[in-house]
Amino acid sequence: MDAACLDRTALPSPAELYERVRHHVPAIEWPALAEDVAAIQALKRARNAVVLAHNYQAPEIFHTVADIVGDSLALAREAARTDADVIVLAGVHFMAETAKILNPGKTVLIPDPGAGCSLAESITAADVRALRRRHPGVPVVTYVNTSAAVKAESDLCCTSGNAKAVVESLGVPRVLMIPDEYLAQNVQADLPHIEILTWAGHCEVHERFTAEDIREARQAYPGVAVLAHPECPPAVVAEADFSGSTAAMQDYVETRRPAQVVMITECAMADNLALRNPDVAFVKPCNLCPHMKRISLGKIRRSLETLAHEVTVPDDLIAPARRAVERMLAVRP
Ligand code: 13P
Ligand code: SF4
């Protein structure tokens, strides 16, 4: 193992780890979790493994065993950079596939292979080929929340953190932006000079928010800052004070430090930020992603013990999917 890739000497003690999550995890539950945490830390050392965790992961994962945390863009960037032999993706399947596409020689594990995504399930490679036939010559920008097969049919990928910059980077008047209809419509509102054609895919978590939720939150908490993820419908984004990727929402909270904030996104986002920002009051509503919630400390531990569940991508898809992801990574917002 390459000892330089992780600073093993800096591992916090169990007491320090509990301090990070004690406002979220009751003391009575900690001993069982601490056992999993200790086992995961030892297994990571033994296997030269890293845990990449998305911002929607539960606090006991996010704050104790993750080596790298972030939004989809940050995780893709870090996956491209790591020198670990094993990557455990604490997130959903498309994120693990992206890590595999960027690291075909490494072992990439997902602790629960059932951790899917309604957006990834909304479109197939055949759908993309049909769209291309219907709109010849129009470049296809594909959200990373898709399968490797769909990425392989695309010109380049985007995330919520760089969608606008990616579309603008093409310098063309017409773009197909798939499969998230609302993300595409939200980008369209910012780029009226470009015609954005889209697909009727939705995030099952963000599509449930309504503009009325925001109006109610403003009434209940006067002065509250409202941050909405761009997978929300445009009417929701229009009511918000700010819209951006999960990393951009974090940045807003940590730099602007609103007294009260509502995060119109997955619930773990506020849970994780609240632990690091005790001076900010986080208020509801939020929605749970059932896919993200399939990942647990116990499943991460088993994954590292047994090297299950290994994520594979067919050889013929690696090169075209990688081209689309790398083209995205080359775009600077
Ligand atoms: P970001 O973290 O890239 O904003 O994505 C949100 C999301 O829904 C990932 O599944
Ligand atoms: Fe997919 Fe939405 Fe869950 Fe993200 S929050 S994984 S976009 S279903």
Short mmCIF file of C-alpha atoms and ligand atoms in Angstrom, two decimals:
data_model
loop_
_atom_site.label_atom_id
_atom_site.label_comp_id
_atom_site.label_asym_id
_atom_site.label_seq_id
_atom_site.Cartn_x
_atom_site.Cartn_y
_atom_site.Cartn_z
CA MET A 1 0.00 0.00 0.00
CA ASP A 2 1.09 3.55 -0.64
CA ALA A 3 1.19 5.10 2.83
CA ALA A 4 1.27 8.57 1.32
CA CYS A 5 -2.27 8.35 0.07
CA LEU A 6 -3.79 8.53 3.56
CA ASP A 7 -2.36 10.03 6.71
CA ARG A 8 -2.82 7.02 9.01
CA THR A 9 -1.21 8.80 11.95
CA ALA A 10 -3.96 11.42 11.93
CA LEU A 11 -6.83 8.99 12.64
CA PRO A 12 -9.01 10.50 15.37
CA SER A 13 -9.71 8.57 18.57
CA PRO A 14 -13.21 7.03 19.12
CA ALA A 15 -13.97 9.84 21.60
CA GLU A 16 -13.04 12.47 19.03
CA LEU A 17 -15.18 10.74 16.43
CA TYR A 18 -18.16 10.64 18.76
CA GLU A 19 -17.72 14.32 19.50
CA ARG A 20 -18.33 14.98 15.78
CA VAL A 21 -21.71 13.24 15.74
CA ARG A 22 -22.95 13.41 19.33
CA HIS A 23 -25.67 15.91 18.48
CA HIS A 24 -27.06 13.41 15.97
CA VAL A 25 -26.27 9.95 17.41
CA PRO A 26 -27.65 9.12 20.89
CA ALA A 27 -24.92 7.95 23.31
CA ILE A 28 -26.67 4.59 23.73
CA GLU A 29 -26.32 3.85 20.00
CA TRP A 30 -22.68 4.85 19.69
CA PRO A 31 -20.88 1.70 21.01
CA ALA A 32 -22.36 -0.49 18.23
CA LEU A 33 -21.55 2.13 15.58
CA ALA A 34 -18.06 2.69 17.04
CA GLU A 35 -17.31 -1.01 16.55
CA ASP A 36 -18.16 -0.72 12.85
CA VAL A 37 -16.17 2.51 12.57
CA ALA A 38 -13.06 0.90 14.12
CA ALA A 39 -13.39 -2.16 11.87
CA ILE A 40 -13.78 0.04 8.78
CA GLN A 41 -10.69 2.11 9.69
CA ALA A 42 -8.63 -1.08 10.10
CA LEU A 43 -9.96 -2.58 6.86
CA LYS A 44 -9.20 0.61 4.94
CA ARG A 45 -5.59 0.38 6.11
CA ALA A 46 -5.32 -3.31 5.30
CA ARG A 47 -6.80 -2.97 1.81
CA ASN A 48 -5.43 0.48 0.88
CA ALA A 49 -9.02 1.59 0.47
CA VAL A 50 -10.70 4.98 0.49
CA VAL A 51 -14.32 5.76 1.28
CA LEU A 52 -15.86 8.43 -0.93
CA ALA A 53 -19.12 9.70 0.57
CA HIS A 54 -21.75 11.89 -1.01
CA ASN A 55 -23.15 14.84 0.94
CA TYR A 56 -26.44 12.93 1.35
CA GLN A 57 -24.85 10.16 3.41
CA ALA A 58 -25.90 9.80 7.04
CA PRO A 59 -23.78 11.74 9.58
CA GLU A 60 -22.32 8.59 11.17
CA ILE A 61 -20.81 7.74 7.75
CA PHE A 62 -20.07 11.26 6.57
CA HIS A 63 -18.27 12.39 9.74
CA THR A 64 -16.48 9.23 10.86
CA VAL A 65 -15.31 6.92 8.04
CA ALA A 66 -15.36 9.00 4.86
CA ASP A 67 -11.95 10.00 3.50
CA ILE A 68 -13.45 12.30 0.90
CA VAL A 69 -16.89 13.92 1.00
CA GLY A 70 -18.58 16.16 -1.51
CA ASP A 71 -21.05 16.68 -4.31
CA SER A 72 -21.13 14.50 -7.43
CA LEU A 73 -18.55 16.69 -9.16
CA ALA A 74 -16.08 16.56 -6.26
CA LEU A 75 -16.47 12.79 -5.96
CA ALA A 76 -15.80 12.34 -9.69
CA ARG A 77 -12.72 14.57 -9.45
CA GLU A 78 -11.40 12.71 -6.40
CA ALA A 79 -12.11 9.34 -7.96
CA ALA A 80 -9.92 10.40 -10.88
CA ARG A 81 -7.13 11.37 -8.49
CA THR A 82 -6.96 8.64 -5.86
CA ASP A 83 -4.04 6.23 -5.59
CA ALA A 84 -5.94 3.77 -3.39
CA ASP A 85 -6.39 0.22 -4.67
CA VAL A 86 -10.00 0.00 -3.51
CA ILE A 87 -12.67 2.68 -3.71
CA VAL A 88 -15.80 2.27 -1.60
CA LEU A 89 -18.54 4.55 -2.85
CA ALA A 90 -20.88 5.55 -0.04
CA GLY A 91 -23.51 6.91 -2.36
CA VAL A 92 -25.53 5.51 -5.24
CA HIS A 93 -24.71 3.18 -8.10
CA PHE A 94 -24.10 5.78 -10.83
CA MET A 95 -21.46 7.40 -8.62
CA ALA A 96 -19.66 4.08 -8.19
CA GLU A 97 -19.88 3.48 -11.95
CA THR A 98 -18.35 6.91 -12.59
CA ALA A 99 -15.50 6.02 -10.22
CA LYS A 100 -14.99 2.73 -12.11
CA ILE A 101 -15.07 4.47 -15.51
CA LEU A 102 -12.27 6.73 -14.28
CA ASN A 103 -10.36 3.85 -12.61
CA PRO A 104 -10.94 0.70 -14.67
CA GLY A 105 -7.94 -1.01 -13.02
CA LYS A 106 -9.12 -0.46 -9.45
CA THR A 107 -11.64 -2.33 -7.34
CA VAL A 108 -14.74 -0.17 -6.91
CA LEU A 109 -17.29 -1.30 -4.35
CA ILE A 110 -20.83 -0.21 -3.58
CA PRO A 111 -22.01 -1.36 -0.14
CA ASP A 112 -25.57 -1.93 -1.42
CA PRO A 113 -26.04 -2.59 -5.15
CA GLY A 114 -29.72 -1.63 -4.82
CA ALA A 115 -28.78 2.01 -4.23
CA GLY A 116 -30.13 3.33 -7.53
CA CYS A 117 -31.51 6.66 -8.69
CA SER A 118 -34.82 7.60 -10.33
CA LEU A 119 -32.97 9.83 -12.81
CA ALA A 120 -30.56 7.07 -13.86
CA GLU A 121 -33.53 4.76 -14.35
CA SER A 122 -35.44 7.26 -16.50
CA ILE A 123 -33.37 6.82 -19.67
CA THR A 124 -31.57 4.10 -21.63
CA ALA A 125 -28.81 4.11 -24.24
CA ALA A 126 -31.44 3.28 -26.90
CA ASP A 127 -33.39 6.39 -25.84
CA VAL A 128 -30.28 8.53 -26.41
CA ARG A 129 -29.72 7.01 -29.86
CA ALA A 130 -33.35 7.78 -30.75
CA LEU A 131 -32.95 11.38 -29.53
CA ARG A 132 -29.86 11.78 -31.71
CA ARG A 133 -31.78 10.52 -34.74
CA ARG A 134 -34.57 13.02 -34.00
CA HIS A 135 -32.14 15.93 -33.46
CA PRO A 136 -29.18 15.28 -35.76
CA GLY A 137 -26.06 17.31 -34.96
CA VAL A 138 -27.34 18.55 -31.58
CA PRO A 139 -24.78 17.78 -28.85
CA VAL A 140 -25.91 15.64 -25.92
CA VAL A 141 -25.05 16.84 -22.41
CA THR A 142 -25.81 14.08 -19.92
CA TYR A 143 -26.22 14.48 -16.18
CA VAL A 144 -23.85 12.17 -14.28
CA ASN A 145 -26.94 10.64 -12.66
CA THR A 146 -27.09 8.08 -15.50
CA SER A 147 -25.78 4.62 -16.34
CA ALA A 148 -22.40 4.06 -18.01
CA ALA A 149 -24.27 2.94 -21.15
CA VAL A 150 -26.06 6.30 -21.37
CA LYS A 151 -22.84 8.22 -20.69
CA ALA A 152 -21.17 6.25 -23.49
CA GLU A 153 -23.77 7.62 -25.98
CA SER A 154 -23.19 11.22 -24.84
CA ASP A 155 -20.90 14.03 -25.94
CA LEU A 156 -20.13 15.07 -22.42
CA CYS A 157 -21.46 14.88 -18.90
CA CYS A 158 -22.41 17.52 -16.36
CA THR A 159 -23.31 17.69 -12.69
CA SER A 160 -25.52 20.19 -10.90
CA GLY A 161 -22.29 21.99 -9.97
CA ASN A 162 -21.15 22.69 -13.53
CA ALA A 163 -24.25 22.26 -15.74
CA LYS A 164 -24.37 25.88 -16.87
CA ALA A 165 -20.64 26.06 -17.60
CA VAL A 166 -20.75 22.75 -19.50
CA VAL A 167 -23.64 23.87 -21.73
CA GLU A 168 -21.99 27.25 -22.36
CA SER A 169 -18.64 25.60 -23.13
CA LEU A 170 -20.14 24.05 -26.27
CA GLY A 171 -20.73 27.44 -27.92
CA VAL A 172 -23.73 26.16 -29.89
CA PRO A 173 -27.31 27.49 -30.14
CA ARG A 174 -29.05 24.15 -29.36
CA VAL A 175 -28.24 21.46 -26.81
CA LEU A 176 -29.90 18.26 -25.66
CA MET A 177 -29.68 18.11 -21.88
CA ILE A 178 -30.77 14.78 -20.41
CA PRO A 179 -32.36 13.22 -18.42
CA ASP A 180 -33.30 15.74 -15.69
CA GLU A 181 -36.08 17.92 -17.07
CA TYR A 182 -36.02 20.34 -14.13
CA LEU A 183 -32.25 20.77 -14.08
CA ALA A 184 -32.42 21.49 -17.82
CA GLN A 185 -35.26 24.01 -17.33
CA ASN A 186 -33.35 25.71 -14.51
CA VAL A 187 -30.25 26.00 -16.70
CA GLN A 188 -32.45 27.24 -19.55
CA ALA A 189 -33.67 30.10 -17.32
CA ASP A 190 -30.05 31.23 -16.89
CA LEU A 191 -29.08 30.74 -20.56
CA PRO A 192 -31.98 32.16 -22.61
CA HIS A 193 -29.76 32.50 -25.72
CA ILE A 194 -29.35 28.71 -25.95
CA GLU A 195 -32.24 26.39 -26.81
CA ILE A 196 -32.17 23.45 -24.38
CA LEU A 197 -34.08 20.32 -25.34
CA THR A 198 -34.66 17.87 -22.55
CA TRP A 199 -36.11 14.56 -21.32
CA ALA A 200 -38.84 13.85 -18.79
CA GLY A 201 -36.65 12.36 -16.05
CA HIS A 202 -37.05 13.56 -12.47
CA CYS A 203 -35.40 13.08 -9.11
CA GLU A 204 -37.98 11.40 -6.90
CA VAL A 205 -36.69 13.37 -3.90
CA HIS A 206 -36.61 16.88 -5.36
CA GLU A 207 -39.72 16.66 -7.56
CA ARG A 208 -41.86 16.44 -4.41
CA PHE A 209 -41.00 19.95 -3.19
CA THR A 210 -43.46 22.70 -4.06
CA ALA A 211 -43.36 26.49 -4.10
CA GLU A 212 -46.01 26.29 -1.36
CA ASP A 213 -43.48 24.48 0.91
CA ILE A 214 -41.21 27.48 0.59
CA ARG A 215 -43.96 30.02 1.21
CA GLU A 216 -44.98 28.08 4.34
CA ALA A 217 -41.37 27.96 5.57
CA ARG A 218 -41.02 31.73 5.07
CA GLN A 219 -44.22 32.31 7.02
CA ALA A 220 -43.19 30.02 9.88
CA TYR A 221 -39.60 31.31 10.01
CA PRO A 222 -39.49 34.96 8.92
CA GLY A 223 -36.11 35.90 7.44
CA VAL A 224 -35.12 32.27 6.79
CA ALA A 225 -32.64 31.76 3.92
CA VAL A 226 -34.05 29.27 1.39
CA LEU A 227 -31.58 27.14 -0.59
CA ALA A 228 -32.95 24.80 -3.27
CA HIS A 229 -31.19 22.11 -5.28
CA PRO A 230 -31.51 22.58 -9.08
CA GLU A 231 -33.17 19.15 -9.41
CA CYS A 232 -36.25 20.90 -7.93
CA PRO A 233 -38.99 22.13 -10.28
CA PRO A 234 -38.37 25.66 -11.65
CA ALA A 235 -41.30 27.07 -9.61
CA VAL A 236 -39.47 25.97 -6.45
CA VAL A 237 -36.11 27.36 -7.58
CA ALA A 238 -37.83 30.66 -8.45
CA GLU A 239 -39.07 30.97 -4.83
CA ALA A 240 -35.63 30.25 -3.33
CA ASP A 241 -32.91 32.73 -2.37
CA PHE A 242 -30.22 30.52 -3.86
CA SER A 243 -29.98 27.39 -5.98
CA GLY A 244 -26.89 25.26 -6.44
CA SER A 245 -25.31 21.84 -6.08
CA THR A 246 -24.97 20.33 -2.63
CA ALA A 247 -21.41 21.72 -2.46
CA ALA A 248 -22.63 25.19 -3.47
CA MET A 249 -25.33 25.02 -0.78
CA GLN A 250 -22.69 24.12 1.79
CA ASP A 251 -20.54 26.99 0.60
CA TYR A 252 -23.48 29.40 0.94
CA VAL A 253 -24.12 28.33 4.54
CA GLU A 254 -20.46 28.39 5.57
CA THR A 255 -19.62 31.73 3.99
CA ARG A 256 -22.89 33.68 4.44
CA ARG A 257 -23.76 32.10 7.82
CA PRO A 258 -27.51 32.77 7.80
CA ALA A 259 -29.13 32.67 11.26
CA GLN A 260 -31.82 30.30 9.91
CA VAL A 261 -31.77 28.25 6.75
CA VAL A 262 -34.00 25.73 5.01
CA MET A 263 -32.31 23.27 2.65
CA ILE A 264 -34.79 22.21 -0.07
CA THR A 265 -33.04 18.92 -0.69
CA GLU A 266 -32.24 15.56 0.92
CA CYS A 267 -32.41 15.60 4.73
CA ALA A 268 -28.82 14.48 5.38
CA MET A 269 -27.56 17.67 3.82
CA ALA A 270 -28.87 19.74 6.73
CA ASP A 271 -27.95 17.03 9.27
CA ASN A 272 -24.31 17.03 8.14
CA LEU A 273 -24.00 20.79 7.92
CA ALA A 274 -25.74 21.34 11.28
CA LEU A 275 -23.06 19.28 13.05
CA ARG A 276 -20.34 21.53 11.66
CA ASN A 277 -22.24 24.80 11.99
CA PRO A 278 -23.93 24.84 15.40
CA ASP A 279 -24.57 28.60 15.15
CA VAL A 280 -26.90 28.12 12.12
CA ALA A 281 -30.50 26.94 12.72
CA PHE A 282 -31.62 24.39 10.09
CA VAL A 283 -35.37 24.15 9.67
CA LYS A 284 -37.60 21.71 7.75
CA PRO A 285 -38.85 20.71 5.17
CA CYS A 286 -36.56 18.12 3.65
CA ASN A 287 -37.09 14.77 1.88
CA LEU A 288 -35.26 11.44 2.28
CA CYS A 289 -33.62 9.64 -0.65
CA PRO A 290 -34.39 5.93 -0.15
CA HIS A 291 -31.40 4.98 -2.32
CA MET A 292 -28.84 6.98 -0.37
CA LYS A 293 -30.33 5.61 2.84
CA ARG A 294 -29.56 2.01 1.82
CA ILE A 295 -25.91 2.64 2.73
CA SER A 296 -24.97 2.02 6.37
CA LEU A 297 -21.80 1.61 8.42
CA GLY A 298 -22.52 -2.13 8.70
CA LYS A 299 -22.78 -2.48 4.91
CA ILE A 300 -19.57 -0.47 4.37
CA ARG A 301 -17.81 -2.78 6.82
CA ARG A 302 -19.10 -5.93 5.08
CA SER A 303 -18.15 -4.47 1.72
CA LEU A 304 -14.56 -4.00 2.86
CA GLU A 305 -14.46 -7.42 4.53
CA THR A 306 -15.74 -9.35 1.52
CA LEU A 307 -14.95 -6.96 -1.37
CA ALA A 308 -18.64 -6.99 -2.31
CA HIS A 309 -20.36 -5.56 -4.23
CA GLU A 310 -17.86 -4.97 -6.98
CA VAL A 311 -18.99 -2.51 -9.66
CA THR A 312 -18.06 -3.45 -13.21
CA VAL A 313 -18.51 -1.62 -16.49
CA PRO A 314 -18.33 -3.53 -19.81
CA ASP A 315 -15.01 -2.95 -21.60
CA ASP A 316 -16.64 -1.49 -24.70
CA LEU A 317 -18.37 1.21 -22.64
CA ILE A 318 -15.36 2.34 -20.62
CA ALA A 319 -13.65 4.44 -23.33
CA PRO A 320 -16.72 6.33 -24.64
CA ALA A 321 -18.17 6.88 -21.15
CA ARG A 322 -14.77 8.02 -19.87
CA ARG A 323 -14.45 10.48 -22.74
CA ALA A 324 -17.77 12.08 -21.75
CA VAL A 325 -16.80 12.28 -18.07
CA GLU A 326 -13.29 13.57 -18.74
CA ARG A 327 -14.61 16.20 -21.15
CA MET A 328 -16.80 17.42 -18.30
CA LEU A 329 -13.90 17.42 -15.82
CA ALA A 330 -11.93 19.63 -18.22
CA VAL A 331 -14.63 22.35 -18.09
CA ARG A 332 -13.91 24.94 -15.41
CA PRO A 333 -17.00 26.74 -14.03
P1 13P B 1 -24.95 17.05 -6.23
O1 13P B 1 -24.35 16.61 -4.93
O2 13P B 1 -23.97 16.93 -7.34
O3 13P B 1 -25.54 18.41 -6.11
O4 13P B 1 -26.12 16.03 -6.62
C1 13P B 1 -27.23 15.80 -5.89
C2 13P B 1 -27.79 14.47 -6.11
O5 13P B 1 -28.97 14.30 -6.15
C3 13P B 1 -26.92 13.33 -6.22
O6 13P B 1 -27.66 12.22 -6.30
FE1 SF4 B 2 -31.15 10.11 -7.48
FE2 SF4 B 2 -32.55 12.06 -6.38
FE3 SF4 B 2 -31.63 10.13 -4.82
FE4 SF4 B 2 -29.93 11.90 -5.92
S1 SF4 B 2 -31.51 12.33 -4.42
S2 SF4 B 2 -29.70 9.68 -5.85
S3 SF4 B 2 -30.93 12.31 -7.87
S4 SF4 B 2 -33.14 9.88 -6.47
#
